[in-house]
Short mmCIF file of C-alpha atoms in Angstrom, two decimals:
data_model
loop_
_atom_site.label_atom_id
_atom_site.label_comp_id
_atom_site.label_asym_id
_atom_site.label_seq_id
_atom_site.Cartn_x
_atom_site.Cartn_y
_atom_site.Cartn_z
CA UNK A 1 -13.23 -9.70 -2.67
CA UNK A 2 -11.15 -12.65 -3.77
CA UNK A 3 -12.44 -15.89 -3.89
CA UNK A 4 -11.16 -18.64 -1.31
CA UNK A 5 -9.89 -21.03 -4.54
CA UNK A 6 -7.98 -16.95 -5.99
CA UNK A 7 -6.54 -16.92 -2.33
CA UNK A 8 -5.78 -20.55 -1.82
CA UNK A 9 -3.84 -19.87 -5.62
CA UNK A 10 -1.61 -17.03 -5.07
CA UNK A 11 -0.87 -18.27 -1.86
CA UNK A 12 0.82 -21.42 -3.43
CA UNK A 13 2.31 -18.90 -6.01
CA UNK A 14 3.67 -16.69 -4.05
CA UNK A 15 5.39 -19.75 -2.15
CA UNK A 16 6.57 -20.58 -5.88
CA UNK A 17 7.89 -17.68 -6.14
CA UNK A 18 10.03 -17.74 -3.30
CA UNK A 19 10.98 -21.55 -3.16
CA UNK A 20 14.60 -20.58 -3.40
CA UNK A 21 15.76 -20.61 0.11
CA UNK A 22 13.62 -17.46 0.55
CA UNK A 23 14.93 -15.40 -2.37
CA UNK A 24 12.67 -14.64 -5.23
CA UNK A 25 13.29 -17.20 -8.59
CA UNK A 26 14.25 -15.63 -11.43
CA UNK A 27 13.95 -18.96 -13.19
CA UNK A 28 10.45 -19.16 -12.64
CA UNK A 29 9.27 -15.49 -13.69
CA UNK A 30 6.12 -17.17 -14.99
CA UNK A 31 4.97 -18.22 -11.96
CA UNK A 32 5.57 -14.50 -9.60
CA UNK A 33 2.24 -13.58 -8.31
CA UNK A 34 0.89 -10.16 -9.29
CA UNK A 35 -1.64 -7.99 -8.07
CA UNK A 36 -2.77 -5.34 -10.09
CA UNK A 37 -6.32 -4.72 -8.93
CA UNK A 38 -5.55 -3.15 -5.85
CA UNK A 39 -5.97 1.01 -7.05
CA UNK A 40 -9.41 0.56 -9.18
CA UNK A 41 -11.94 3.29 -9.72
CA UNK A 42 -14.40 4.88 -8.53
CA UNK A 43 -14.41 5.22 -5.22
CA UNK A 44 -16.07 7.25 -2.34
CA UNK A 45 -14.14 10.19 -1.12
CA UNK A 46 -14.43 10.88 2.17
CA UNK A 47 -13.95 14.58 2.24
CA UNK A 48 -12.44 14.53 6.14
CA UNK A 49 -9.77 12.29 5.44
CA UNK A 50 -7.97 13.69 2.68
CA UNK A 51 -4.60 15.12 2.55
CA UNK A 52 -4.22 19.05 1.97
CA UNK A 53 -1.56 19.02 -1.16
CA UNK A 54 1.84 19.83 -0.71
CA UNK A 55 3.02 23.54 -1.67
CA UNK A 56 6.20 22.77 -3.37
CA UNK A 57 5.03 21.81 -6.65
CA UNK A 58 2.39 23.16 -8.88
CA UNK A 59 -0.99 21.96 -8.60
CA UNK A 60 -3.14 23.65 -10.32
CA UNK A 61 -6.06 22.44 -13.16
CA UNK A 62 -5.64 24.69 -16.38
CA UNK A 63 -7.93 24.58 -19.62
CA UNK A 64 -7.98 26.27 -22.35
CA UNK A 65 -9.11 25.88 -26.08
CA UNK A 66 -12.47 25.16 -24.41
CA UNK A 67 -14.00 25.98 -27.60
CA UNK A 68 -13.93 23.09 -29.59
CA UNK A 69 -15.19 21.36 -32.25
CA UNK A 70 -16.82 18.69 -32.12
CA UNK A 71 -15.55 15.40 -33.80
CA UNK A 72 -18.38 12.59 -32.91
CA UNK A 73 -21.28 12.41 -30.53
CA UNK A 74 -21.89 8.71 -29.90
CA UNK A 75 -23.30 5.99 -27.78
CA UNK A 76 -20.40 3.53 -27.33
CA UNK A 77 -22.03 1.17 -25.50
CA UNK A 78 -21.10 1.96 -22.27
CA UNK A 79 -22.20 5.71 -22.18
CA UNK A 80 -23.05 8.89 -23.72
CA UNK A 81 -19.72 9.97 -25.23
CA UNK A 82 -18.18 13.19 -27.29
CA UNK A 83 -15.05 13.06 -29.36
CA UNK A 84 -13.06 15.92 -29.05
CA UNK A 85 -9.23 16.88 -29.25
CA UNK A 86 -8.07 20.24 -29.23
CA UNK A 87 -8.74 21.46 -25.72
CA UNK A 88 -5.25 21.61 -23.74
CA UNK A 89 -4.62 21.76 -19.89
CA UNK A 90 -2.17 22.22 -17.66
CA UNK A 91 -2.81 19.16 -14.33
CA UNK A 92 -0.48 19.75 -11.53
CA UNK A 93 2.53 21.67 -14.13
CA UNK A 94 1.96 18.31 -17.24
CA UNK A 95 0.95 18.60 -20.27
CA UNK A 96 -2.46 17.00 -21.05
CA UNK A 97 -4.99 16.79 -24.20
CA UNK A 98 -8.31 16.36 -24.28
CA UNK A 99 -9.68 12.75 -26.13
CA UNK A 100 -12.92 12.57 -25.41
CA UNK A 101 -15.61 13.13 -22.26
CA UNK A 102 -18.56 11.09 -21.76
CA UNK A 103 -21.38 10.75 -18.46
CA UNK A 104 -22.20 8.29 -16.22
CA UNK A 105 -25.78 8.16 -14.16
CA UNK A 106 -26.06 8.46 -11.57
CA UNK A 107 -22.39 9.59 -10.19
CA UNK A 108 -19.76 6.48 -10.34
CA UNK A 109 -17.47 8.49 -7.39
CA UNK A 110 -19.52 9.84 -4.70
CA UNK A 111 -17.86 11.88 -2.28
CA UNK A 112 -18.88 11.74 1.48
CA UNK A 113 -20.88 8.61 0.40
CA UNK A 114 -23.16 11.43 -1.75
CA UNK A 115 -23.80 10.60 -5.27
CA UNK A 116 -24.86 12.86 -7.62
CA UNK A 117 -27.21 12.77 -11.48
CA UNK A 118 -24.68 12.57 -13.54
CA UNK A 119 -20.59 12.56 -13.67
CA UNK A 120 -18.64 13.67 -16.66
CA UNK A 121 -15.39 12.11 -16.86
CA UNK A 122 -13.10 14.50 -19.23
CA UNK A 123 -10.44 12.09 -20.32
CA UNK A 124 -6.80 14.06 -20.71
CA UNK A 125 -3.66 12.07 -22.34
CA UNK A 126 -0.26 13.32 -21.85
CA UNK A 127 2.76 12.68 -24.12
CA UNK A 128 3.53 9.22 -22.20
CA UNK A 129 0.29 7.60 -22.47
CA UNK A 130 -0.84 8.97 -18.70
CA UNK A 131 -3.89 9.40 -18.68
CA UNK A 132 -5.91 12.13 -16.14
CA UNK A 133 -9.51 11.91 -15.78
CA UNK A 134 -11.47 15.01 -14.87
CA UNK A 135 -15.15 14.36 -12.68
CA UNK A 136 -17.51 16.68 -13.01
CA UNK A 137 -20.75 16.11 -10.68
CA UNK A 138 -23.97 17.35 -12.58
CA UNK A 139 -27.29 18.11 -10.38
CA UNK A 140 -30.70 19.49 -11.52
CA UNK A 141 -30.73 23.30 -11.86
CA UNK A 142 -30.36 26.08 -14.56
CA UNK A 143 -30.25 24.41 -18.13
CA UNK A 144 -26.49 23.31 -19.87
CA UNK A 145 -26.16 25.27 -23.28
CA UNK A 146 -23.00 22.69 -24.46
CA UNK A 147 -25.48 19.70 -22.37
CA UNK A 148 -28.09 20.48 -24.94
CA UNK A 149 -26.08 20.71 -28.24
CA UNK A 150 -25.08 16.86 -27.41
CA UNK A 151 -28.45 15.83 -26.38
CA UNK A 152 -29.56 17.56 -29.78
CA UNK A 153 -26.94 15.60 -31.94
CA UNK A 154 -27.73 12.69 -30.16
CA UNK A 155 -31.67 12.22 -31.51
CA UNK A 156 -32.52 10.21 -34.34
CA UNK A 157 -31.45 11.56 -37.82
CA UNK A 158 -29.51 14.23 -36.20
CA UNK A 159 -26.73 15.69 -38.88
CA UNK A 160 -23.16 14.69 -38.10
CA UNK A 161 -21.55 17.20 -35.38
CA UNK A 162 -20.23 20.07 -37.33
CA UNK A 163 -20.24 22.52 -34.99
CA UNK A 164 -18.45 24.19 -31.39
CA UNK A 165 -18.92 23.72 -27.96
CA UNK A 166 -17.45 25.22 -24.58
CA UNK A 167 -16.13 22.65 -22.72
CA UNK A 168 -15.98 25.35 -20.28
CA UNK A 169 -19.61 25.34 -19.49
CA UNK A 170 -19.72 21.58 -18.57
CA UNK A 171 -16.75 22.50 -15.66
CA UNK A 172 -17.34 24.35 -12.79
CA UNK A 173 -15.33 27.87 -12.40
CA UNK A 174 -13.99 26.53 -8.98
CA UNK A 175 -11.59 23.84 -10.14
CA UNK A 176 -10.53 22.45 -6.52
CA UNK A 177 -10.05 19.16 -7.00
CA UNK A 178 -9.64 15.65 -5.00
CA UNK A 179 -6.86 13.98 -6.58
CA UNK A 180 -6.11 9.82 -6.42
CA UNK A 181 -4.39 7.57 -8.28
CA UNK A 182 -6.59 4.78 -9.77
CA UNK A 183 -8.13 3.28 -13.32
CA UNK A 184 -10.23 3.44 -16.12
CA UNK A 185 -13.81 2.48 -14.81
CA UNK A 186 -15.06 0.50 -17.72
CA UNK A 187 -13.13 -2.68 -18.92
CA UNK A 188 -10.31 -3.39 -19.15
CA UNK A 189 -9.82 -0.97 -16.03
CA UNK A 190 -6.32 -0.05 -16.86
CA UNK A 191 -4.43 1.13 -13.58
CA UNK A 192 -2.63 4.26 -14.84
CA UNK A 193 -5.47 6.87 -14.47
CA UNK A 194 -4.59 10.03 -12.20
CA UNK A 195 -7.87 11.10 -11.25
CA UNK A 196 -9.08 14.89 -10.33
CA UNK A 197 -12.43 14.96 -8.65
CA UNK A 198 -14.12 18.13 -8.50
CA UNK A 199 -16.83 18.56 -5.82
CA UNK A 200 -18.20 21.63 -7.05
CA UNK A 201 -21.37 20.22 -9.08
CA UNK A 202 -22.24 21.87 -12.33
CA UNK A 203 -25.96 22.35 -13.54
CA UNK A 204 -28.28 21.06 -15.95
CA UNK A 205 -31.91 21.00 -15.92
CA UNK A 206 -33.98 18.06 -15.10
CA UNK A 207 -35.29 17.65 -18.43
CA UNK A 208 -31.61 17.18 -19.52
CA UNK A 209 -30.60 15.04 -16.92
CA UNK A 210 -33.86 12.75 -17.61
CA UNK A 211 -32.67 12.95 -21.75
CA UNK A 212 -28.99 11.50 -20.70
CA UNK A 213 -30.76 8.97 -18.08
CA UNK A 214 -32.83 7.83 -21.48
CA UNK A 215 -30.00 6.81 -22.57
CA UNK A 216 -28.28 5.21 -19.84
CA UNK A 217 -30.92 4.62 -16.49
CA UNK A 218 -27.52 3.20 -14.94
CA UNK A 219 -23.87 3.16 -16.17
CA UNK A 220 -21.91 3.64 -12.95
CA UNK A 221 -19.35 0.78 -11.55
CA UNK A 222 -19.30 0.31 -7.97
CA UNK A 223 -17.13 2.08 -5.27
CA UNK A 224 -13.83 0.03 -5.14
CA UNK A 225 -11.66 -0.40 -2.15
CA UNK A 226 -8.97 2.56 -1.31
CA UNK A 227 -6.35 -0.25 -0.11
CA UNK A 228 -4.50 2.62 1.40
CA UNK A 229 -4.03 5.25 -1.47
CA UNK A 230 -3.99 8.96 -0.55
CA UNK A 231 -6.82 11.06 -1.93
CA UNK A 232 -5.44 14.38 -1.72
CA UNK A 233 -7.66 17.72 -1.57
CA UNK A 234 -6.35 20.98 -3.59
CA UNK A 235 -8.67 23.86 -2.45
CA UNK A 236 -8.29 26.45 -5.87
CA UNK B 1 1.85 -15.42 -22.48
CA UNK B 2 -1.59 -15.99 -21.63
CA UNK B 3 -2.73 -20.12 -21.64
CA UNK B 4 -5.12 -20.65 -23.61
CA UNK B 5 -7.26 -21.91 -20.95
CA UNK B 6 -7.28 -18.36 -19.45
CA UNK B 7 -7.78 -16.52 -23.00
CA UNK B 8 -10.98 -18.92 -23.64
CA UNK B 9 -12.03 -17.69 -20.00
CA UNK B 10 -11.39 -13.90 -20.81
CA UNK B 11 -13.27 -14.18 -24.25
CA UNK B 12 -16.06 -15.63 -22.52
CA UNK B 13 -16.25 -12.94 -19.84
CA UNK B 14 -15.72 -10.23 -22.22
CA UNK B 15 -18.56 -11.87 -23.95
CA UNK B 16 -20.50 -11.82 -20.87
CA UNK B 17 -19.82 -8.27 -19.74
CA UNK B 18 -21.93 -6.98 -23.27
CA UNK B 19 -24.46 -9.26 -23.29
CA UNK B 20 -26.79 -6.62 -22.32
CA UNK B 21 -27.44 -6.09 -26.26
CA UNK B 22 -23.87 -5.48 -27.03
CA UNK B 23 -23.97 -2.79 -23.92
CA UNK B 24 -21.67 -2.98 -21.02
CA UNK B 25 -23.66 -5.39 -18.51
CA UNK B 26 -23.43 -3.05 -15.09
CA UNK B 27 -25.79 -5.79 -13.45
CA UNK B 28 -22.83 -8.24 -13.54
CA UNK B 29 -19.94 -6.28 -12.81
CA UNK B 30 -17.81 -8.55 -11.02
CA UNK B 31 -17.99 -10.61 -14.72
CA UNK B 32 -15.49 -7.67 -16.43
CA UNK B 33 -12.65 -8.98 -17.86
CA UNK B 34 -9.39 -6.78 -16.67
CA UNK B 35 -6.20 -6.34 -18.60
CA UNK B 36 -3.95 -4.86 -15.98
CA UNK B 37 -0.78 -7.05 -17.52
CA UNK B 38 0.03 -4.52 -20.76
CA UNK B 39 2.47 -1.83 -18.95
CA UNK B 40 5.22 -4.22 -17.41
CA UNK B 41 8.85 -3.47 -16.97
CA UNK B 42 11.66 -3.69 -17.29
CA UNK B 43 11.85 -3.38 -21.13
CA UNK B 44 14.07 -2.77 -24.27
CA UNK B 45 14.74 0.73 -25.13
CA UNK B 46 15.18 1.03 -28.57
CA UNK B 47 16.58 4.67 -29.11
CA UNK B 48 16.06 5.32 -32.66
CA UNK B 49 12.57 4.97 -32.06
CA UNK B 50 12.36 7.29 -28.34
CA UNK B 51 10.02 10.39 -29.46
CA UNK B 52 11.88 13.70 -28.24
CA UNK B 53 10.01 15.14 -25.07
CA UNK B 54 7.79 18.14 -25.86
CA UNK B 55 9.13 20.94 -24.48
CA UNK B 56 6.19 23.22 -22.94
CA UNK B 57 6.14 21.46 -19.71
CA UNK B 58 9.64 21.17 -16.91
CA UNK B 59 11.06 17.78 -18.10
CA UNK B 60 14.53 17.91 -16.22
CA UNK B 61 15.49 15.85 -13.06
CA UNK B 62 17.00 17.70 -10.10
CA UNK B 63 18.57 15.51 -7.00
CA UNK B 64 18.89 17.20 -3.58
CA UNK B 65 20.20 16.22 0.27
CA UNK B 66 21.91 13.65 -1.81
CA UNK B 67 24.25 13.35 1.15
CA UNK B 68 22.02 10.91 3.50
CA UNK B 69 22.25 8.72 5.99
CA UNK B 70 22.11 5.24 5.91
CA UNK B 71 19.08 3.65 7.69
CA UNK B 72 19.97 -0.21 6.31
CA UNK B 73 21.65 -1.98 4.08
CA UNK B 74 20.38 -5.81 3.37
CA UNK B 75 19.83 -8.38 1.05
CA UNK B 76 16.25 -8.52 1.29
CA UNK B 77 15.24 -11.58 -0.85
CA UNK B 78 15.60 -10.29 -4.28
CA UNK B 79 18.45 -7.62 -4.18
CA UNK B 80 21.07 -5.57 -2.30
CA UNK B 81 18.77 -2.47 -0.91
CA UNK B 82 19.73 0.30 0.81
CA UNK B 83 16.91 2.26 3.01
CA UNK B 84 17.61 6.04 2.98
CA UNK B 85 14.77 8.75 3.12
CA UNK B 86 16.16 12.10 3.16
CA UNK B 87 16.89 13.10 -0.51
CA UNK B 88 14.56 14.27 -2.47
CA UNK B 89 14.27 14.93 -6.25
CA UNK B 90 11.74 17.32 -8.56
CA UNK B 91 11.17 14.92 -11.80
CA UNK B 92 9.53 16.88 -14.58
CA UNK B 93 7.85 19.54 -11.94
CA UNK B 94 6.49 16.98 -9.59
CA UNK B 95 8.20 16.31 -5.91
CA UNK B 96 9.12 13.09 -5.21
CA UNK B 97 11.45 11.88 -1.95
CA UNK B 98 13.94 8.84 -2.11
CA UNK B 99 12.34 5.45 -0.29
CA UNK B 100 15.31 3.34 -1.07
CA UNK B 101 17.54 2.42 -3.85
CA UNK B 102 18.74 -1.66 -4.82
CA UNK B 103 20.47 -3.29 -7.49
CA UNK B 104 20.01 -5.78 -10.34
CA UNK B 105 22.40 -7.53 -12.34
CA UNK B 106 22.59 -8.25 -14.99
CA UNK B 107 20.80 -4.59 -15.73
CA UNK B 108 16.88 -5.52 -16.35
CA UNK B 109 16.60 -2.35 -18.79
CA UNK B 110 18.54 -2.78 -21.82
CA UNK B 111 19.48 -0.32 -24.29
CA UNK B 112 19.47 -1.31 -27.67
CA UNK B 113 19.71 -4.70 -26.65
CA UNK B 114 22.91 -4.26 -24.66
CA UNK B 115 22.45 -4.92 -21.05
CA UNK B 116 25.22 -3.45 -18.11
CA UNK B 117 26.36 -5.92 -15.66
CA UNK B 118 24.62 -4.01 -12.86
CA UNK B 119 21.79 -1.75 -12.36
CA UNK B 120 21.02 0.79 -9.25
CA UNK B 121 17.08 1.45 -9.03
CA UNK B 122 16.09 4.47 -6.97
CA UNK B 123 13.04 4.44 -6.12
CA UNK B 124 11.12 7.90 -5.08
CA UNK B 125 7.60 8.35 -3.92
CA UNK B 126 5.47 11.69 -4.27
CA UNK B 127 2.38 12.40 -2.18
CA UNK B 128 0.05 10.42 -3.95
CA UNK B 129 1.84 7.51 -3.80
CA UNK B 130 3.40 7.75 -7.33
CA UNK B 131 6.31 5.73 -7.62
CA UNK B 132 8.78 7.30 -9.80
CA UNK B 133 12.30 4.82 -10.07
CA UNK B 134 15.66 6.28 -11.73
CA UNK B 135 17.55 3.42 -13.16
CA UNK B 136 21.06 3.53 -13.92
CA UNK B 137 23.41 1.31 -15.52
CA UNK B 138 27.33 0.57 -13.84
CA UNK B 139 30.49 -1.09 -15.89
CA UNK B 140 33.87 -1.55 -14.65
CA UNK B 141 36.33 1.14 -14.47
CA UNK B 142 36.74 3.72 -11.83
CA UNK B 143 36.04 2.63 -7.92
CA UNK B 144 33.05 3.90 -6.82
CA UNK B 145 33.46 5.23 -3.10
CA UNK B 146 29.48 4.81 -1.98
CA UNK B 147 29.19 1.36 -3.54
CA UNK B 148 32.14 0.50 -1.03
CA UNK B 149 30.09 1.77 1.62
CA UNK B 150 27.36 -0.58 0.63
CA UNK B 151 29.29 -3.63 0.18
CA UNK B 152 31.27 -3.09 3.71
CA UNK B 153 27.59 -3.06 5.27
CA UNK B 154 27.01 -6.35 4.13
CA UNK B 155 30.28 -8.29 5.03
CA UNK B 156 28.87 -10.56 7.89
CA UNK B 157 29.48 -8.97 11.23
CA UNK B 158 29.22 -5.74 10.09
CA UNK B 159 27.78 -3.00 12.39
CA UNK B 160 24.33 -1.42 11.52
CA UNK B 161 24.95 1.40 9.06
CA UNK B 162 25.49 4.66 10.77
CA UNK B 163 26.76 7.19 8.58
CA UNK B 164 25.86 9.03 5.09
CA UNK B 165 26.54 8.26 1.64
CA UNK B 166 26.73 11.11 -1.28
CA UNK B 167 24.15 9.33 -3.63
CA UNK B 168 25.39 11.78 -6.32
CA UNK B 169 28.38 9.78 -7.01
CA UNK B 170 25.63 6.90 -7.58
CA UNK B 171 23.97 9.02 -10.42
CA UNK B 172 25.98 9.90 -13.88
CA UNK B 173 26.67 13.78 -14.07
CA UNK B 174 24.51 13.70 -17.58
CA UNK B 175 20.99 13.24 -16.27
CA UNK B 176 19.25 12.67 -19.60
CA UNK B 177 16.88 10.01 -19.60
CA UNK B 178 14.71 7.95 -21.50
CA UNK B 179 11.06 7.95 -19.85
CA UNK B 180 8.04 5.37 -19.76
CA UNK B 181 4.99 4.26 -17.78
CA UNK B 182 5.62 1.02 -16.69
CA UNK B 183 5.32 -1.50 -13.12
CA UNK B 184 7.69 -2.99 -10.40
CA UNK B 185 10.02 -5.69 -11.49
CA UNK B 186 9.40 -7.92 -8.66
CA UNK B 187 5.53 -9.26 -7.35
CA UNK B 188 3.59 -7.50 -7.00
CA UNK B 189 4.61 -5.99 -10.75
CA UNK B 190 2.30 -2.88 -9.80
CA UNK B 191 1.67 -0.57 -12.62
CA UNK B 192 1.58 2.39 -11.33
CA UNK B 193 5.61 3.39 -12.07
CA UNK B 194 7.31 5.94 -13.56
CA UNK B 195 10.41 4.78 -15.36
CA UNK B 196 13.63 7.40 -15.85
CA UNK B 197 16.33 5.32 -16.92
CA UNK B 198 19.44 6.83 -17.34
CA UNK B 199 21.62 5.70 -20.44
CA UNK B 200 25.06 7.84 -19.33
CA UNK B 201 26.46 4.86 -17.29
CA UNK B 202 28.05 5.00 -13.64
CA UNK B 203 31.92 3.02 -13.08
CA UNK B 204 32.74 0.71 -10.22
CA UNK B 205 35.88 -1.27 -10.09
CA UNK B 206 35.87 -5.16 -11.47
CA UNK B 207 36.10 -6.44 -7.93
CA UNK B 208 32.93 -3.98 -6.55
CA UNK B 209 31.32 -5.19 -9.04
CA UNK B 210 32.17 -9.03 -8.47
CA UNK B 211 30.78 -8.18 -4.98
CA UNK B 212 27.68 -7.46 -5.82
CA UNK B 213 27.49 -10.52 -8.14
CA UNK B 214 28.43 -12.92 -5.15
CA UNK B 215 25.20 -11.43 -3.15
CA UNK B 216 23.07 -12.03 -6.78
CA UNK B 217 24.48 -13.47 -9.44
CA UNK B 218 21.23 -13.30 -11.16
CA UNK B 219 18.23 -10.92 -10.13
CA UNK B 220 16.78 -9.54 -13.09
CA UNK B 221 13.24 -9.61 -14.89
CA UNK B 222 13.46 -10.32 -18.44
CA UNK B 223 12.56 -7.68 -20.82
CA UNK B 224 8.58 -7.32 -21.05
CA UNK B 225 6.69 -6.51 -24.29
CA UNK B 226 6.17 -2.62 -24.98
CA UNK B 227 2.81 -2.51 -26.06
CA UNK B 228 3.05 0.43 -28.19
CA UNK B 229 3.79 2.60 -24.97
CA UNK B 230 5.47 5.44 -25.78
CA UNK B 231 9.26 6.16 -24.97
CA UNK B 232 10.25 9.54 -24.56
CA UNK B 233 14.19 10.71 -24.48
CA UNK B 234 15.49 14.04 -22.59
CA UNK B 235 18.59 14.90 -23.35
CA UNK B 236 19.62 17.09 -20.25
#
């Protein structure tokens, strides 16, 4: 929501803008209006009005070097995060790597107004900065091996991570996906996040999820406004 | 440039958002400072400096239905525009179609600090809303048969445009590119655009040209900082 005195501003800059017998002034770029908060993150995805994808192109979610070491296991003051780069994928026929992954409790997208535990967000960056975030629900069921090994490093006096994990395990095996354009979900909420939502939830038990709500009771922005953008749903 | 009114006010918010013992204060969310201002276009493409494009993903840009018809031509505040939805393109794997295609002049992208006197941006759309524009630059020389078509839609009196255009002979034959995430170049400056620009130029004669100039004699954004975004080149 915009305040009255935000509204009542851009209002009188937009007429700025335009003051030139209707055309836009180019001698006055300083004062064109912008609006760059209108495709933010997370947001509820409401499963019956998504698009199916289009055929033509590939759009399929490929990992591999999900074996990987692992760089850092950190707090970074926003959540429970793991540093990571050689995993690989393939998003929709780009090139992505892995940076890092981290969790939010409970679930900052919730899909069908559902939320879940826990979300991991897999951060991917491709060659031109894009960046594509992978959501992974977590609920309470069988115990996470690779959920465990960061718990583990993350205890007091725990040894620097020297070791593997399968990124694999922390991802479901059906990678469907709803797909949206939107932004990072911590500041400064940078709009030029393709996001992949994938509604099959992953497990950990309860003990886990309690260890990564120790950490973090609540880390998990609010649903923001679609303002129109497509979600689109890729059934794998 | 930021006043420094409004960097005091974003220090103080950023200040605000940690409070929470230097974590991320999700009690106060509407308090998050947002940078959504870093990724503007157009810019400067310096090409000793373009990183070559990794080649283990489709990186080339195919046109089709370039023949099209006409839906309007109009000066629509800011720019000569033509409406026109049937081509379609496949940028680097992805499907996109053709919304509409307008001009700039001078050219907003320059390369190596030499700007054209015009520049044609086509801009296409995919599925989820991903804007992906094609810029390329025009210099006197050879007539150009579909910017006639244009310019004899404007003349006053002229009837609504009926007929097709071959947007082909709009495009240079060579479609390498240099490639970067960027936004619009008029408000709402939306970041959420991919930027082809095309540095094989495009001919129309002196007079065309001079045509366009009388509709605009001045429409274009001046360069934007980079950022340390990444440029990538394609040489087709």
């Amino acid at each position: 929501m915009r305040s009255p005195l935000l509204a009542a501003l851009l209002c009188c800059l937009t007429a700025a803008a335009f003051a030139n017998e209707g055309k836009l002034d180019y001698e006055h770029q300083d004062k064109w209006p912008a609006a760059l908060d209108k495709a933010q993150s997370p947001i509820d995805i409401v499963t019956a009005k998504a698009e199916t994808a289009e055929d033509n192109e590939p759009q399929g979610l490929q990992i591999w070097h999900s074996v990987t070491p692992v760089d850092k296991v950190e707090d970074n003051g926003h959540a429970v995060q793991v540093d990571s780069h050689s995993t690989e994928a393939m998003i929709r026929g780009r090139h992505f790597r892995l940076a890092q992954f981290h969790f939010h409790s409970e679930s900052e997208h919730s899909i069908d107004g559902k939320h879940y535990p826990l979300e991991g967000h897999f951060v991917f960056k491709a060659q031109d900065g894009r960046l594509a975030v992978v959501g992974v629900m977590f609920q309470a069921g069988a115990a996470n091996t690779a959920a465990q090994t960061i718990l583990d490093d993350l205890k007091p006096g725990a040894a620097p991570a020297q070791h593997s994990i399968d990124i694999a395990t922390l991802l479901p095996k059906q990678r469907g996906y709803y797909h949206y354009l939107g932004s990072l979900t911590t500041p400064p909420l940078t709009e030029n996040v393709e996001w992949y939502v994938l509604p099959a939830p992953v497990t950990m038990s309860q003990p886990q999820i309690d260890a990564f709500l120790s950490h973090y009771k609540r880390n998990n922005r609010k649903v923001q406004p679609l303002n129109g953008r497509p979600v689109i749903h890729y059934d794998s």
